[in-house]
Short mmCIF file of C-alpha atoms in Angstrom, two decimals:
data_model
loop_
_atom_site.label_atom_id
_atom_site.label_comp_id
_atom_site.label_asym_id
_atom_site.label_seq_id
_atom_site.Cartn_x
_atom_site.Cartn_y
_atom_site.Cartn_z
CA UNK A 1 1.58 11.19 2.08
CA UNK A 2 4.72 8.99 2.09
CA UNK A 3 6.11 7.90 5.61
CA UNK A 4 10.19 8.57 5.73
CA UNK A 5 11.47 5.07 5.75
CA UNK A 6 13.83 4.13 8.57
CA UNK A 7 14.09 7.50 10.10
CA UNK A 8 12.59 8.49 14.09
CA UNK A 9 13.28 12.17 15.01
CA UNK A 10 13.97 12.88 18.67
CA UNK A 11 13.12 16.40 19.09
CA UNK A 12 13.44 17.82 23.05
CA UNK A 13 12.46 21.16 24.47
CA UNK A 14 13.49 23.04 26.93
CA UNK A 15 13.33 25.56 29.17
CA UNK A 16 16.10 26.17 31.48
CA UNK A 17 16.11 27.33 35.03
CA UNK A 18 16.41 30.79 36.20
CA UNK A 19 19.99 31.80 37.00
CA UNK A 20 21.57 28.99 34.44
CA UNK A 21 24.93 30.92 32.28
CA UNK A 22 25.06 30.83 28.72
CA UNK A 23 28.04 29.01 29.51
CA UNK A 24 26.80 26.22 31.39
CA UNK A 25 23.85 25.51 28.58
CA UNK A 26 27.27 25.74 25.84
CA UNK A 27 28.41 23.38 28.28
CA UNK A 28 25.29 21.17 28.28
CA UNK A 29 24.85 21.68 24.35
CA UNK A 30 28.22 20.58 23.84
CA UNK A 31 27.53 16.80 26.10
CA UNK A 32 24.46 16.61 24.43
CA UNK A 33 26.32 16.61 21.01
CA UNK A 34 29.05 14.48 22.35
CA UNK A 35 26.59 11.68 22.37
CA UNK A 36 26.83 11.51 18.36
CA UNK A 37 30.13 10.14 19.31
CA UNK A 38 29.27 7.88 22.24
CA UNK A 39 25.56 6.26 21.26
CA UNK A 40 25.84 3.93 17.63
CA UNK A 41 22.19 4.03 17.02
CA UNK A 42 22.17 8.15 17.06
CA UNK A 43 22.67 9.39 13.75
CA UNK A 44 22.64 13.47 13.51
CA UNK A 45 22.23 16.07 15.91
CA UNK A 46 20.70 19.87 15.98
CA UNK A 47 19.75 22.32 18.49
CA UNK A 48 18.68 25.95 17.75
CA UNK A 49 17.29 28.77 20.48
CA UNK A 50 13.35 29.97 19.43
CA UNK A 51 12.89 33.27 17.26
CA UNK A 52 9.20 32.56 17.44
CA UNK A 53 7.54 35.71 16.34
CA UNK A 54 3.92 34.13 17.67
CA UNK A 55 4.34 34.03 21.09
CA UNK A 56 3.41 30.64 21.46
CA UNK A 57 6.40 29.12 22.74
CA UNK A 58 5.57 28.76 26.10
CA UNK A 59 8.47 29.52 27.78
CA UNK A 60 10.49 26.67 25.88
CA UNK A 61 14.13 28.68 24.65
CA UNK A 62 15.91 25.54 23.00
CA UNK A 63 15.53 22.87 21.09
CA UNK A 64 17.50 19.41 20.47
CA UNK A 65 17.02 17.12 17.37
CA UNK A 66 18.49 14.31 16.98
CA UNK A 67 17.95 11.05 14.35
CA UNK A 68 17.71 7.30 14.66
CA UNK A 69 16.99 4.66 12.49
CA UNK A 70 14.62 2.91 14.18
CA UNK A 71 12.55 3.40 18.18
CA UNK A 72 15.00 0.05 18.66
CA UNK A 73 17.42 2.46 17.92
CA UNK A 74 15.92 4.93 20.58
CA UNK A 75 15.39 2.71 22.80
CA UNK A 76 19.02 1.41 22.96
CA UNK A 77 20.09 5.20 23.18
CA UNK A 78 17.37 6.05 26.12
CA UNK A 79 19.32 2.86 27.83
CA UNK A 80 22.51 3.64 27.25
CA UNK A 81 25.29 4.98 30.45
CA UNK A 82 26.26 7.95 28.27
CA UNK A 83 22.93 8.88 27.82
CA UNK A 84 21.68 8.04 31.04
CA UNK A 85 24.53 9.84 32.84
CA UNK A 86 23.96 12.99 30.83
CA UNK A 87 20.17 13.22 31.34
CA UNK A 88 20.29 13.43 34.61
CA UNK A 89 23.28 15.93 34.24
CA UNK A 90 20.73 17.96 31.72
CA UNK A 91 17.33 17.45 33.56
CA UNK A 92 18.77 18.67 36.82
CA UNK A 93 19.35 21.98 34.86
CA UNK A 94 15.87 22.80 33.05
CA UNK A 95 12.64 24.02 34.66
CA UNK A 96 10.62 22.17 32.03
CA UNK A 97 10.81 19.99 29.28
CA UNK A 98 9.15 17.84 26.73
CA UNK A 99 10.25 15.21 25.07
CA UNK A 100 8.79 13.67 21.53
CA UNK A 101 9.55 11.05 19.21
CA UNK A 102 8.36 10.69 15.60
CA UNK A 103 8.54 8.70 12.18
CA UNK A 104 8.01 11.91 9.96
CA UNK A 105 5.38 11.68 6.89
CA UNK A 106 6.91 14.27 4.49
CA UNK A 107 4.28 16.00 2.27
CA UNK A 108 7.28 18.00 0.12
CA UNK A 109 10.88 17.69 1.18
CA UNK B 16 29.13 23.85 15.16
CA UNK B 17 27.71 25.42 12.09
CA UNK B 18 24.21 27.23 11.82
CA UNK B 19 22.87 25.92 8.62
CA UNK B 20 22.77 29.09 5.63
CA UNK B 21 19.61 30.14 5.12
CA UNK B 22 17.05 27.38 7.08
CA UNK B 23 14.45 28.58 9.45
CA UNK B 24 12.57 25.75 11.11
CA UNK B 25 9.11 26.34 12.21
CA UNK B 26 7.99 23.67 14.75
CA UNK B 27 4.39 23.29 15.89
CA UNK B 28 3.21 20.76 18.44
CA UNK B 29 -0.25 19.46 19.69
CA UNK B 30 -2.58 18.21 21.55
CA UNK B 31 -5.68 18.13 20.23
CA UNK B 32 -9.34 18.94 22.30
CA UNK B 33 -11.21 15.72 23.16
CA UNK B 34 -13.54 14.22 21.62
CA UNK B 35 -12.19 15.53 17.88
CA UNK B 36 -12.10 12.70 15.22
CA UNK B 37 -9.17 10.90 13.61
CA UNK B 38 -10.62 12.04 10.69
CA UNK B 39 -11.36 15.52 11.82
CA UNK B 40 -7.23 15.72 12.73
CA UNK B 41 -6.71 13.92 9.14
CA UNK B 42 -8.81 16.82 7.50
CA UNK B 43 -6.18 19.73 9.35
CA UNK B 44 -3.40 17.49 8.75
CA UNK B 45 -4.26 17.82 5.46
CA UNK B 46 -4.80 21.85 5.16
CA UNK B 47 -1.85 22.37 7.12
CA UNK B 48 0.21 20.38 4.17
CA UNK B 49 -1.77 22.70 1.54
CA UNK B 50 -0.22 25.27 2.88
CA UNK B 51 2.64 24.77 0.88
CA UNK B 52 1.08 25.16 -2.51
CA UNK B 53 -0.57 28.22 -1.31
CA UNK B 54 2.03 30.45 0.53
CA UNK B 55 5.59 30.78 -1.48
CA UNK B 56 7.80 31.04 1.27
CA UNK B 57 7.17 27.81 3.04
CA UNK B 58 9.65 25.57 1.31
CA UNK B 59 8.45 22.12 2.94
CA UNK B 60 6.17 20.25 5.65
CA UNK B 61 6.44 17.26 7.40
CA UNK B 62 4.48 15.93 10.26
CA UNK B 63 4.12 12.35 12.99
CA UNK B 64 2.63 11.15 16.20
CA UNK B 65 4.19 10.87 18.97
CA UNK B 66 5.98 7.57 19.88
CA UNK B 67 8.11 8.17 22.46
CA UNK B 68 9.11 6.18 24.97
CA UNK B 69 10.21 8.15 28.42
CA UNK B 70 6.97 9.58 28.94
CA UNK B 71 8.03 13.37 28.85
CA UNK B 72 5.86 13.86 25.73
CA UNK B 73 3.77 15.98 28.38
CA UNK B 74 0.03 15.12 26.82
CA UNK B 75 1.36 16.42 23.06
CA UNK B 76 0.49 14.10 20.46
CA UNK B 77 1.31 15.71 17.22
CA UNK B 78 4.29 17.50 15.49
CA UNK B 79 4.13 19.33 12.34
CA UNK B 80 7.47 20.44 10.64
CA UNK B 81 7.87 23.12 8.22
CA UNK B 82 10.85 24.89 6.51
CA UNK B 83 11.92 28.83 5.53
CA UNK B 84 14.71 30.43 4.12
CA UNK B 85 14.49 33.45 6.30
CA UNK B 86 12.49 34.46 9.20
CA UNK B 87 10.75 37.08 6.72
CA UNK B 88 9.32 34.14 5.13
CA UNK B 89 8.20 33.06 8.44
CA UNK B 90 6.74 36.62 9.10
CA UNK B 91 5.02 36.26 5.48
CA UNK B 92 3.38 33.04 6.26
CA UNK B 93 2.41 34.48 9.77
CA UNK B 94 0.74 37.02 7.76
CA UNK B 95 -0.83 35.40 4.95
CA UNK B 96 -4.61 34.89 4.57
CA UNK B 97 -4.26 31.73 3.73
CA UNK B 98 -2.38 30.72 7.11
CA UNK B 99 -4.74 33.24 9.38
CA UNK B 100 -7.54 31.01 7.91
CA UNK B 101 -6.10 27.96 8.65
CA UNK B 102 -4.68 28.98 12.06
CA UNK B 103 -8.17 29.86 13.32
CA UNK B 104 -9.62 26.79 12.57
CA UNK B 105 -6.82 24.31 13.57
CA UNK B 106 -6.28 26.61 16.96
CA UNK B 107 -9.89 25.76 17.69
CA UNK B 108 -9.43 22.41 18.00
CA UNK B 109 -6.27 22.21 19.84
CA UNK B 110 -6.26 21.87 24.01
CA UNK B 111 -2.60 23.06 24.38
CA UNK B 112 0.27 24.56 21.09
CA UNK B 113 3.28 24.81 21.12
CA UNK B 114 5.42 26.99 17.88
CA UNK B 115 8.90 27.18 18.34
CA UNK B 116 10.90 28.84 14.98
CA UNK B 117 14.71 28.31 15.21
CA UNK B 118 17.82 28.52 12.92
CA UNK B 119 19.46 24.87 13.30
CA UNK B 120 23.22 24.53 14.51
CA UNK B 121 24.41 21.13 12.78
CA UNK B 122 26.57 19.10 14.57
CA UNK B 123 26.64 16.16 12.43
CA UNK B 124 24.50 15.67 9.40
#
């Protein structure tokens, strides 16, 4: 079991508060993506809503993924006045939320 | 924003009970990766500790990765022996799971 070299995921999920549009998370989906733009060190960007058929999401409804090349990388982005700005934009919106960070060992890609 | 053709990703995190082993989670680690020779539909299977830094990791320590082409591939592995095996034992030793299965929208590969 190889470890990626050079790669950290940053993978956040959330749950949103009751009474949030599907516009405003478009809205929030859309900043979140505009930091691609804004933050160097952060190098792709997904998000997808859960189809869990195992009823083990706990609540959680979206997900966020984004890539760096380093935790220098994530730590520069975590810093950063974009970033900082939008979190508390974003975290002011969701009832819950975790946050996880990872240098992925691929078994088969 | 495009949803990628044909990609289901199934996300599981962690935490495991105390007092289990690193072994003991190197031993699941490793029948969670068999999985892939043993069930057709799941295509691939990553996995990492967390290493976050802003302390919203919420007591998970482990994420495990792994790809479909369809959410009936997802509903085959749910299904399969192999994985109702497997998901017994691992679930035993876990204090809190999370599985979230979405279709990723790329913003920027």
């Amino acid at each position: 079991m190889e470890e990626a070299k050079g790669v950290v995921k940053h993978v956040l999920l959330a749950k949103f508060k009751e009474g949030i549009s599907e516009n405003q998370i478009e809205e929030l989906t859309k900043g979140y993506a505009k930091l691609v733009d804004l933050i160097e060190p952060m190098k792709s960007f997904h998000w997808g809503k859960d189809v869990s058929i195992e009823n083990l999401h706990q609540g959680f409804t979206h997900i966020f993924e984004s890539t760096f090349e380093s935790m220098e990388g994530v730590t520069e982005y975590v810093a950063h006045p974009a970033h900082v700005d939008f979190a508390n934009l974003f975290l002011s919106h969701v009832e819950k939320v975790i946050v996880f960070d990872y240098k992925p060992t691929m078994v088969r890609v």
